[in-house]
Coordinates of C-alpha atoms and ligand atoms in Angstrom, one line a residue:
M236 CA 5.1 -13.8 -36.8
Q237 CA 2.1 -16.1 -37.0
A238 CA -1.2 -15.7 -39.0
F239 CA -4.6 -17.3 -38.4
R240 CA -7.4 -17.5 -40.9
S241 CA -10.8 -17.9 -39.2
A242 CA -14.0 -16.1 -38.2
I243 CA -12.9 -13.4 -35.8
L244 CA -14.8 -11.4 -33.2
Y245 CA -13.4 -8.2 -31.8
F246 CA -14.5 -4.7 -30.9
K247 CA -14.3 -1.1 -32.2
P248 CA -12.0 1.0 -30.1
H249 CA -14.6 3.7 -29.1
G250 CA -18.0 2.2 -30.2
Q251 CA -21.1 2.1 -28.1
P252 CA -20.8 -1.1 -26.1
G253 CA -24.1 -2.4 -27.3
E254 CA -23.1 -2.3 -31.0
S255 CA -19.4 -2.2 -31.1
A256 CA -18.6 -5.8 -32.1
I257 CA -16.9 -6.5 -35.4
F258 CA -17.3 -9.9 -36.9
E259 CA -15.3 -11.1 -39.8
T260 CA -16.8 -14.3 -41.2
D261 CA -13.5 -15.0 -43.0
G262 CA -10.8 -13.0 -41.3
L263 CA -7.1 -12.9 -40.8
L264 CA -5.3 -12.3 -37.5
V265 CA -1.6 -11.6 -37.6
V266 CA 0.5 -11.7 -34.4
G267 CA 4.1 -11.0 -33.7
P268 CA 6.5 -9.5 -31.2
N269 CA 6.4 -5.7 -30.4
A270 CA 9.6 -3.7 -29.5
R271 CA 9.6 -5.2 -26.0
G272 CA 9.2 -8.8 -27.3
T273 CA 5.6 -9.3 -26.2
Q274 CA 3.5 -11.0 -28.8
V275 CA 0.8 -8.5 -30.0
V276 CA -1.7 -8.2 -32.7
L277 CA 0.0 -6.7 -35.8
D278 CA -3.1 -6.7 -38.1
V279 CA -6.7 -7.9 -38.2
G280 CA -9.4 -7.8 -40.8
P281 CA -11.0 -9.5 -43.8
W282 CA -8.9 -12.3 -45.2
H283 CA -9.3 -11.1 -48.8
A284 CA -8.1 -7.5 -47.9
L285 CA -5.2 -8.5 -45.7
R286 CA -3.8 -11.5 -47.4
A287 CA -1.7 -9.5 -50.0
R288 CA 0.1 -7.6 -47.2
F289 CA 1.6 -10.9 -45.8
P290 CA 2.4 -12.9 -49.0
E291 CA 5.2 -14.9 -47.4
L292 CA 3.6 -15.7 -44.1
P293 CA 2.3 -19.3 -43.6
V294 CA -1.3 -19.2 -42.5
Q295 CA -3.0 -21.6 -40.1
H296 CA -6.5 -22.1 -41.3
L297 CA -8.9 -22.7 -38.4
K298 CA -12.0 -23.8 -40.3
D299 CA -15.4 -23.5 -38.6
R300 CA -13.8 -21.8 -35.6
I301 CA -14.2 -18.3 -34.1
L302 CA -11.2 -16.4 -32.7
A303 CA -12.2 -13.9 -30.0
P304 CA -10.3 -11.9 -27.3
G305 CA -9.4 -13.8 -24.1
F306 CA -11.9 -13.0 -21.4
V307 CA -11.1 -10.5 -18.6
D308 CA -12.5 -11.5 -15.1
L309 CA -12.7 -8.3 -13.0
H310 CA -13.2 -9.9 -9.6
S311 CA -12.7 -13.4 -8.0
H312 CA -11.1 -15.1 -5.0
Y313 CA -8.5 -17.7 -5.8
P314 CA -8.7 -19.2 -2.3
Q315 CA -12.4 -19.8 -2.7
T316 CA -12.5 -22.5 -5.5
N317 CA -13.6 -25.0 -2.9
V318 CA -16.3 -22.7 -1.6
I319 CA -18.3 -22.6 -4.8
G320 CA -21.9 -23.8 -4.2
S321 CA -21.8 -23.4 -0.4
P322 CA -25.4 -22.4 0.6
A323 CA -26.1 -19.7 3.2
S324 CA -28.9 -17.3 4.1
G325 CA -26.7 -14.4 3.0
L326 CA -23.2 -13.0 2.7
L327 CA -22.2 -12.7 6.3
P328 CA -23.1 -16.3 7.4
W329 CA -21.6 -17.6 4.2
L330 CA -18.3 -15.8 5.1
E331 CA -18.4 -17.1 8.6
N332 CA -19.4 -20.7 7.9
Y333 CA -17.6 -21.6 4.7
T334 CA -15.3 -18.9 3.4
F335 CA -13.2 -18.0 6.4
P336 CA -12.7 -21.7 7.4
E337 CA -11.4 -22.4 3.9
E338 CA -9.2 -19.3 3.8
K339 CA -7.5 -20.4 7.0
R340 CA -6.0 -23.3 5.2
F341 CA -3.8 -20.9 3.2
A342 CA -1.5 -20.5 6.1
A343 CA 0.3 -23.5 4.6
H344 CA 2.5 -22.8 1.6
D345 CA 1.8 -26.2 -0.1
Y346 CA -1.9 -25.6 0.1
C347 CA -1.5 -22.2 -1.5
A348 CA 0.7 -23.7 -4.3
Q349 CA -1.8 -26.4 -5.3
A350 CA -4.7 -24.0 -5.1
A351 CA -2.9 -21.5 -7.3
R352 CA -2.1 -24.2 -9.8
F353 CA -5.7 -25.3 -10.0
F354 CA -7.1 -21.8 -10.2
V355 CA -4.9 -20.6 -13.0
A356 CA -5.5 -23.8 -15.0
E357 CA -9.2 -23.4 -14.5
L358 CA -9.2 -19.8 -15.7
L359 CA -7.3 -20.8 -18.9
R360 CA -9.6 -23.8 -19.5
N361 CA -12.5 -21.3 -19.5
G362 CA -10.8 -18.8 -21.8
V363 CA -9.9 -16.2 -19.1
T364 CA -6.5 -14.6 -19.9
T365 CA -6.6 -11.5 -17.5
A366 CA -7.8 -11.7 -13.9
L367 CA -8.1 -9.4 -10.9
T368 CA -8.4 -11.7 -7.9
F369 CA -8.2 -11.7 -4.1
A370 CA -5.6 -13.8 -2.3
T371 CA -5.9 -14.4 1.5
S372 CA -4.3 -12.4 4.4
H373 CA -1.3 -14.7 4.3
P374 CA 1.7 -13.3 2.3
A375 CA 2.5 -16.9 1.1
S376 CA -0.9 -17.0 -0.7
V377 CA 0.1 -14.0 -2.8
Q378 CA 3.6 -15.3 -3.5
A379 CA 2.1 -18.7 -4.7
L380 CA -0.4 -17.1 -7.0
F381 CA 2.1 -14.6 -8.6
A382 CA 4.6 -17.4 -9.1
E383 CA 2.1 -19.7 -10.8
A384 CA 0.6 -16.9 -13.0
R385 CA 4.1 -15.8 -14.1
Q386 CA 4.9 -19.4 -15.1
Q387 CA 1.7 -19.6 -17.2
R388 CA 2.1 -16.0 -18.5
L389 CA -1.4 -15.1 -17.3
R390 CA -2.1 -11.4 -17.0
L391 CA -2.9 -11.4 -13.3
I392 CA -3.5 -8.8 -10.6
T393 CA -3.7 -9.7 -6.9
G394 CA -2.7 -8.6 -3.5
L395 CA -2.5 -9.3 0.2
C396 CA -6.0 -9.3 1.8
L397 CA -6.1 -6.6 4.4
M398 CA -8.2 -7.5 7.5
D399 CA -7.2 -6.5 11.0
R400 CA -10.5 -6.9 12.8
H401 CA -13.9 -8.7 12.9
A402 CA -12.7 -12.1 11.5
P403 CA -11.3 -15.3 13.0
P404 CA -7.8 -14.6 14.6
E405 CA -6.0 -16.9 12.2
L406 CA -7.2 -14.7 9.3
L407 CA -6.3 -11.3 10.8
N408 CA -3.0 -9.9 9.4
Q409 CA -0.3 -11.0 11.7
S410 CA 2.3 -9.0 13.6
P411 CA 5.9 -10.4 13.6
G412 CA 5.6 -10.7 17.4
S413 CA 8.6 -8.7 18.4
G414 CA 10.1 -5.3 17.6
G415 CA 7.0 -3.3 18.3
T416 CA 5.3 -3.5 14.8
D417 CA 1.7 -4.1 15.2
A418 CA -0.4 -6.3 12.8
T419 CA -1.9 -3.3 11.0
E420 CA 1.4 -1.7 10.4
Q421 CA 2.9 -5.1 9.3
S422 CA 0.1 -5.6 6.8
L423 CA 1.0 -2.4 5.1
I424 CA 4.7 -3.1 5.2
D425 CA 4.0 -6.6 3.7
S426 CA 1.8 -5.0 1.0
E427 CA 4.5 -2.5 0.0
A428 CA 7.2 -5.2 -0.1
L429 CA 4.9 -7.3 -2.4
I430 CA 4.3 -4.2 -4.6
R431 CA 8.1 -3.8 -5.0
Q432 CA 8.6 -7.5 -5.6
W433 CA 5.8 -8.1 -8.2
H434 CA 4.1 -5.1 -9.6
G435 CA 5.1 -4.8 -13.3
V436 CA 7.0 -8.0 -13.4
D437 CA 6.2 -9.6 -16.7
R438 CA 2.4 -9.5 -17.0
L439 CA 1.7 -9.2 -13.2
G440 CA 0.2 -6.3 -11.3
Y441 CA -0.4 -5.6 -7.6
A442 CA -3.8 -4.6 -6.1
I443 CA -4.0 -3.0 -2.7
T444 CA -6.7 -5.2 -1.2
P445 CA -8.8 -4.1 1.8
R446 CA -11.3 -7.0 2.1
F447 CA -14.1 -4.6 2.9
A448 CA -14.6 -1.8 5.4
P449 CA -16.1 -3.9 8.2
T450 CA -12.9 -6.0 8.5
C451 CA -10.5 -3.1 8.3
S452 CA -9.7 -0.5 11.0
A453 CA -9.6 3.1 10.2
A454 CA -5.8 3.0 10.6
Q455 CA -5.6 0.2 8.1
L456 CA -7.8 1.9 5.5
R457 CA -5.8 5.1 6.0
G458 CA -2.5 3.3 5.4
A459 CA -4.0 1.5 2.4
G460 CA -5.0 5.0 1.0
E461 CA -1.5 6.3 1.6
L462 CA 0.0 3.3 -0.3
A463 CA -2.5 4.0 -3.1
A464 CA -1.3 7.6 -3.4
K465 CA 2.4 6.6 -3.3
Y466 CA 1.9 3.9 -6.1
P467 CA -0.7 5.4 -8.5
D468 CA -0.3 2.6 -11.1
V469 CA -1.1 -0.1 -8.6
W470 CA -4.7 -1.3 -8.5
I471 CA -7.1 -1.2 -5.6
Q472 CA -9.8 -3.9 -5.1
S473 CA -12.5 -4.3 -2.4
H474 CA -16.2 -5.0 -1.9
V475 CA -19.0 -2.5 -1.5
A476 CA -22.8 -2.3 -1.2
E477 CA -23.4 -6.1 -1.8
N478 CA -25.7 -7.0 1.0
K479 CA -28.1 -5.1 3.3
D480 CA -26.7 -6.5 6.6
E481 CA -23.1 -5.7 5.4
I482 CA -24.1 -2.1 4.6
T483 CA -25.7 -1.6 8.0
W484 CA -22.5 -2.9 9.6
A485 CA -20.3 -0.7 7.5
R486 CA -22.4 2.4 8.2
R487 CA -22.3 1.7 12.0
L488 CA -18.5 1.4 11.9
F489 CA -17.9 4.5 9.8
P490 CA -20.9 6.8 10.6
A491 CA -19.0 10.0 9.6
S492 CA -19.0 9.0 5.9
R493 CA -21.9 10.0 3.7
S494 CA -22.4 6.3 2.5
Y495 CA -20.6 3.0 2.5
L496 CA -18.9 3.8 -0.8
A497 CA -17.9 7.3 0.5
T498 CA -16.0 5.6 3.4
Y499 CA -13.5 4.3 0.8
A500 CA -13.3 7.8 -0.8
D501 CA -12.7 9.3 2.6
F502 CA -9.6 7.1 3.0
G503 CA -8.2 7.8 -0.5
L504 CA -9.3 4.5 -1.9
L505 CA -11.4 5.7 -4.8
R506 CA -9.5 6.5 -7.9
R507 CA -8.7 5.2 -11.4
R508 CA -7.6 1.6 -11.2
A509 CA -9.8 0.9 -8.2
V510 CA -12.3 -1.9 -8.8
Y511 CA -15.2 -2.4 -6.4
A512 CA -17.1 -5.6 -6.4
H513 CA -20.9 -5.6 -6.4
C514 CA -22.0 -1.9 -6.2
I515 CA -25.7 -3.1 -5.9
H516 CA -27.3 -0.9 -3.3
F517 CA -26.3 2.5 -4.5
D518 CA -28.0 5.9 -4.8
D519 CA -27.2 8.4 -7.5
D520 CA -24.7 10.2 -5.3
D521 CA -22.7 6.9 -5.0
R522 CA -22.9 6.4 -8.8
A523 CA -21.6 10.0 -9.4
L524 CA -18.9 9.4 -6.8
L525 CA -17.7 6.3 -8.6
R526 CA -17.9 7.9 -12.0
D527 CA -16.0 11.1 -11.0
S528 CA -13.3 9.1 -9.2
G529 CA -12.5 7.0 -12.3
A530 CA -13.1 3.8 -10.3
A531 CA -15.1 0.9 -11.7
A532 CA -17.6 -1.7 -10.6
A533 CA -17.1 -5.5 -11.0
V534 CA -20.6 -6.8 -11.7
S535 CA -20.9 -10.4 -10.3
P536 CA -24.3 -11.7 -11.3
T537 CA -23.9 -15.4 -10.5
S538 CA -22.7 -14.5 -7.0
N539 CA -25.4 -12.0 -6.4
L540 CA -28.1 -14.4 -7.5
F541 CA -26.6 -17.3 -5.5
L542 CA -26.1 -15.4 -2.2
G543 CA -29.4 -13.5 -2.7
S544 CA -27.5 -10.1 -2.5
G545 CA -29.6 -8.3 -5.1
F546 CA -29.6 -7.1 -8.7
F547 CA -27.0 -4.7 -10.2
D548 CA -28.8 -1.7 -11.6
Y549 CA -27.6 -1.4 -15.2
A550 CA -30.0 1.4 -16.0
G551 CA -28.7 3.4 -13.0
A552 CA -25.1 2.7 -14.0
D553 CA -25.6 3.9 -17.6
R554 CA -27.8 6.9 -16.6
V555 CA -25.0 8.3 -14.4
G556 CA -22.2 6.8 -16.4
F557 CA -19.7 4.9 -14.4
Q558 CA -17.4 2.1 -15.6
Y559 CA -18.2 -1.5 -15.1
G560 CA -17.4 -5.0 -16.3
L561 CA -18.2 -8.6 -15.6
A562 CA -16.7 -10.9 -12.9
S563 CA -17.1 -14.5 -11.8
D564 CA -16.7 -13.7 -8.1
V565 CA -15.7 -17.3 -7.5
G566 CA -16.5 -18.7 -4.9
G567 CA -19.6 -16.6 -4.1
G568 CA -20.0 -16.9 -7.9
T569 CA -21.0 -20.3 -9.1
S570 CA -18.9 -20.7 -12.2
F571 CA -15.5 -20.0 -13.8
S572 CA -17.2 -19.8 -17.2
P573 CA -17.6 -16.4 -18.7
F574 CA -20.6 -17.8 -20.7
H575 CA -22.4 -18.5 -17.4
T576 CA -21.6 -15.1 -16.1
M577 CA -22.8 -13.3 -19.3
L578 CA -26.0 -15.3 -19.2
A579 CA -26.6 -14.4 -15.5
A580 CA -26.0 -10.8 -16.4
Y581 CA -28.6 -11.0 -19.1
Y582 CA -31.2 -12.4 -16.6
V583 CA -30.3 -9.6 -14.2
A584 CA -30.8 -6.9 -16.8
R585 CA -34.1 -8.6 -17.8
E586 CA -35.3 -8.2 -14.2
G587 CA -34.5 -4.5 -14.4
Q588 CA -36.2 -4.3 -17.8
T589 CA -39.6 -4.5 -16.3
K590 CA -38.9 -1.2 -14.6
T591 CA -36.7 0.5 -17.3
G592 CA -37.2 -1.2 -20.6
L593 CA -33.5 -1.9 -20.7
S594 CA -32.2 -5.3 -21.9
L595 CA -28.6 -6.2 -22.7
S596 CA -27.6 -7.2 -26.2
P597 CA -25.2 -10.2 -26.5
Q598 CA -22.6 -7.8 -28.0
H599 CA -22.8 -5.7 -24.9
L600 CA -22.5 -8.7 -22.6
W601 CA -19.5 -10.0 -24.5
W602 CA -17.9 -6.5 -24.4
Q603 CA -18.5 -6.3 -20.6
H604 CA -16.4 -9.5 -20.2
T605 CA -13.6 -8.4 -22.6
A606 CA -12.9 -4.9 -23.9
G607 CA -15.2 -3.3 -21.3
A608 CA -13.6 -5.1 -18.4
A609 CA -10.2 -4.1 -19.8
Q610 CA -11.3 -0.5 -19.9
A611 CA -12.4 -0.7 -16.3
L612 CA -8.9 -1.9 -15.4
G613 CA -7.3 0.9 -17.3
L614 CA -6.0 -1.6 -19.8
A615 CA -8.0 -0.6 -22.9
G616 CA -5.9 -1.3 -26.0
V617 CA -3.7 -3.7 -24.0
V618 CA -6.0 -6.7 -23.4
G619 CA -9.6 -7.7 -24.0
N620 CA -9.6 -6.9 -27.7
L621 CA -7.8 -7.9 -30.9
L622 CA -7.1 -4.5 -32.4
P623 CA -3.5 -3.9 -33.6
G624 CA -1.2 -3.4 -30.5
C625 CA -3.3 -5.5 -28.2
E626 CA -1.5 -8.4 -26.5
A627 CA -2.1 -11.6 -28.4
D628 CA -4.4 -13.3 -25.9
F629 CA -7.3 -15.1 -27.6
V630 CA -9.6 -18.0 -27.5
V631 CA -10.4 -20.5 -30.3
I632 CA -14.1 -21.1 -30.0
N633 CA -15.7 -24.3 -31.5
P634 CA -19.3 -23.4 -32.1
Q635 CA -20.0 -27.1 -32.8
A636 CA -18.7 -28.2 -29.4
T637 CA -21.9 -29.9 -28.5
P638 CA -24.8 -31.4 -30.6
L639 CA -27.1 -28.7 -29.4
L640 CA -24.6 -25.9 -30.0
A641 CA -23.9 -27.2 -33.5
R642 CA -27.6 -27.4 -34.3
K643 CA -28.4 -23.9 -32.9
T644 CA -25.4 -21.9 -34.2
A645 CA -26.0 -23.3 -37.7
L646 CA -29.4 -21.6 -37.6
A647 CA -28.1 -18.2 -36.6
G648 CA -29.2 -15.5 -39.1
S649 CA -27.4 -12.6 -37.5
L650 CA -24.4 -11.8 -35.2
D651 CA -26.7 -11.3 -32.2
E652 CA -28.3 -14.7 -32.8
L653 CA -24.9 -16.4 -33.1
L654 CA -23.6 -14.7 -29.9
F655 CA -26.8 -15.5 -28.0
S656 CA -26.6 -19.2 -28.9
M657 CA -23.1 -19.4 -27.5
L658 CA -23.8 -17.3 -24.5
V659 CA -26.9 -19.3 -23.5
L660 CA -25.6 -22.8 -24.3
G661 CA -21.9 -22.3 -23.8
D662 CA -19.5 -23.3 -21.1
D663 CA -15.8 -24.6 -21.0
R664 CA -16.6 -27.0 -23.9
L665 CA -16.8 -24.1 -26.3
I666 CA -13.2 -23.1 -25.6
E667 CA -11.2 -25.3 -27.8
K668 CA -7.9 -23.5 -27.0
T669 CA -6.7 -20.5 -25.0
V670 CA -3.7 -18.8 -26.6
I671 CA -1.6 -16.5 -24.3
A672 CA 0.7 -13.8 -25.6
Q673 CA 4.2 -15.2 -25.6
Q674 CA 7.4 -13.5 -24.7
M675 CA 9.8 -13.6 -27.7
A676 CA 12.9 -11.8 -29.0
P677 CA 12.0 -8.1 -29.5
A678 CA 11.1 -7.0 -33.0
T679 CA 14.1 -5.5 -34.8
S680 CA 12.3 -2.8 -36.6
Ligands
GUN841 N1 -17.3 -9.3 1.2 C1 -16.2 -9.4 1.9 N2 -15.5 -10.6 1.6 C2 -16.2 -11.1 0.6 C3 -16.1 -12.3 -0.1 O1 -15.1 -13.1 0.1 N3 -17.0 -12.6 -1.1 C4 -18.0 -11.8 -1.3 N4 -18.9 -12.1 -2.3 N5 -18.2 -10.6 -0.6 C5 -17.3 -10.3 0.3
ZN842 ZN1 -15.6 -11.0 -3.8

């Protein structure tokens, strides 16, 4: 067991997201192995109330620091680190001119391995301890990322990118060349083999990953939906309703579906543990479809601002009531830092505020990148929080990390003011340390 005395930020289990934060100015966090040997939170609360329960336990005193849950990034692309900041008039030219050429390089195993190493290190440096991310259409890219995440004990979910049309030939899923299996069939065989190899190993999970409807044939989407039914605990990830030209294209390819989002539902790809990036250009029928299916939206504000895709409608999401959380969407997104993402989400909600009066509190933004994102993944009570039983993933925040942060956080007169100071001024320099739940000998009682 280990104990840490510090200021501690975490969230009530069932609170309203906008006011669910708990902040102990002088708290105690006790961690130790659960019955399976994973290090989890055993207790959390005020120092003065908890100290007597653990009289023998040595306590590490982290003075002037704040412990907070590790961040959960609901959507990114590990092969797109080098694509960050590539300008284009919109999504489709950006894919063609920058993203697809970079993803072609993942045909080489060594390229995958170094990219995976950099990506995982960058997540950890920024305080992200759980990530749902795309790989490329090369099985080697998935293998490299799972291997690296396992070594670093990151909670990571990824999968083979399914795309069997409308992309450069080198990026389409490949057939083995002999034996009569076509590329579409092979992509589904490869996905299932990867599920069996990796899903549930240590802290890893598999996501069935159709890139988006325009690059998948009906046969591939149907096969992906069949896999999703066969493996209900496996995740699904894709993109939807990000960009007007993309939507026109998807509607032309699948005219029988009521909407772009409904296309995925028609192929059995909308269910709990399905996470759809963007979800910008929705009507209320789409919102209700997402809500009723139990699927979730990955809100990616830096990407949507950078690529000019549009503004996520927070008021619409809350009015209809579907699940959502925050995501970097690197490399359409411009930063690995959850602070940058939360600030961009604040700007986006402010834009909507002129129409609806809605603005997001810093507690709500922080929740969206931790406990809220975990809930969207179906991992509430497992990650994204520091309640007893949660895996012991946390960040040590130094609110004096820069002269301006020190000056500003010292003036904070309320929790919202403190969180706002960090959210507006923060980046990787705020994250002094990222602590990942270790695997230990199981608890004996
Ligand atoms: N839609 C299909 N592929 C992508 C991608 O790589 N990034 C983004 N932002 N949208 C996509
Ligand atoms: Zn994306």
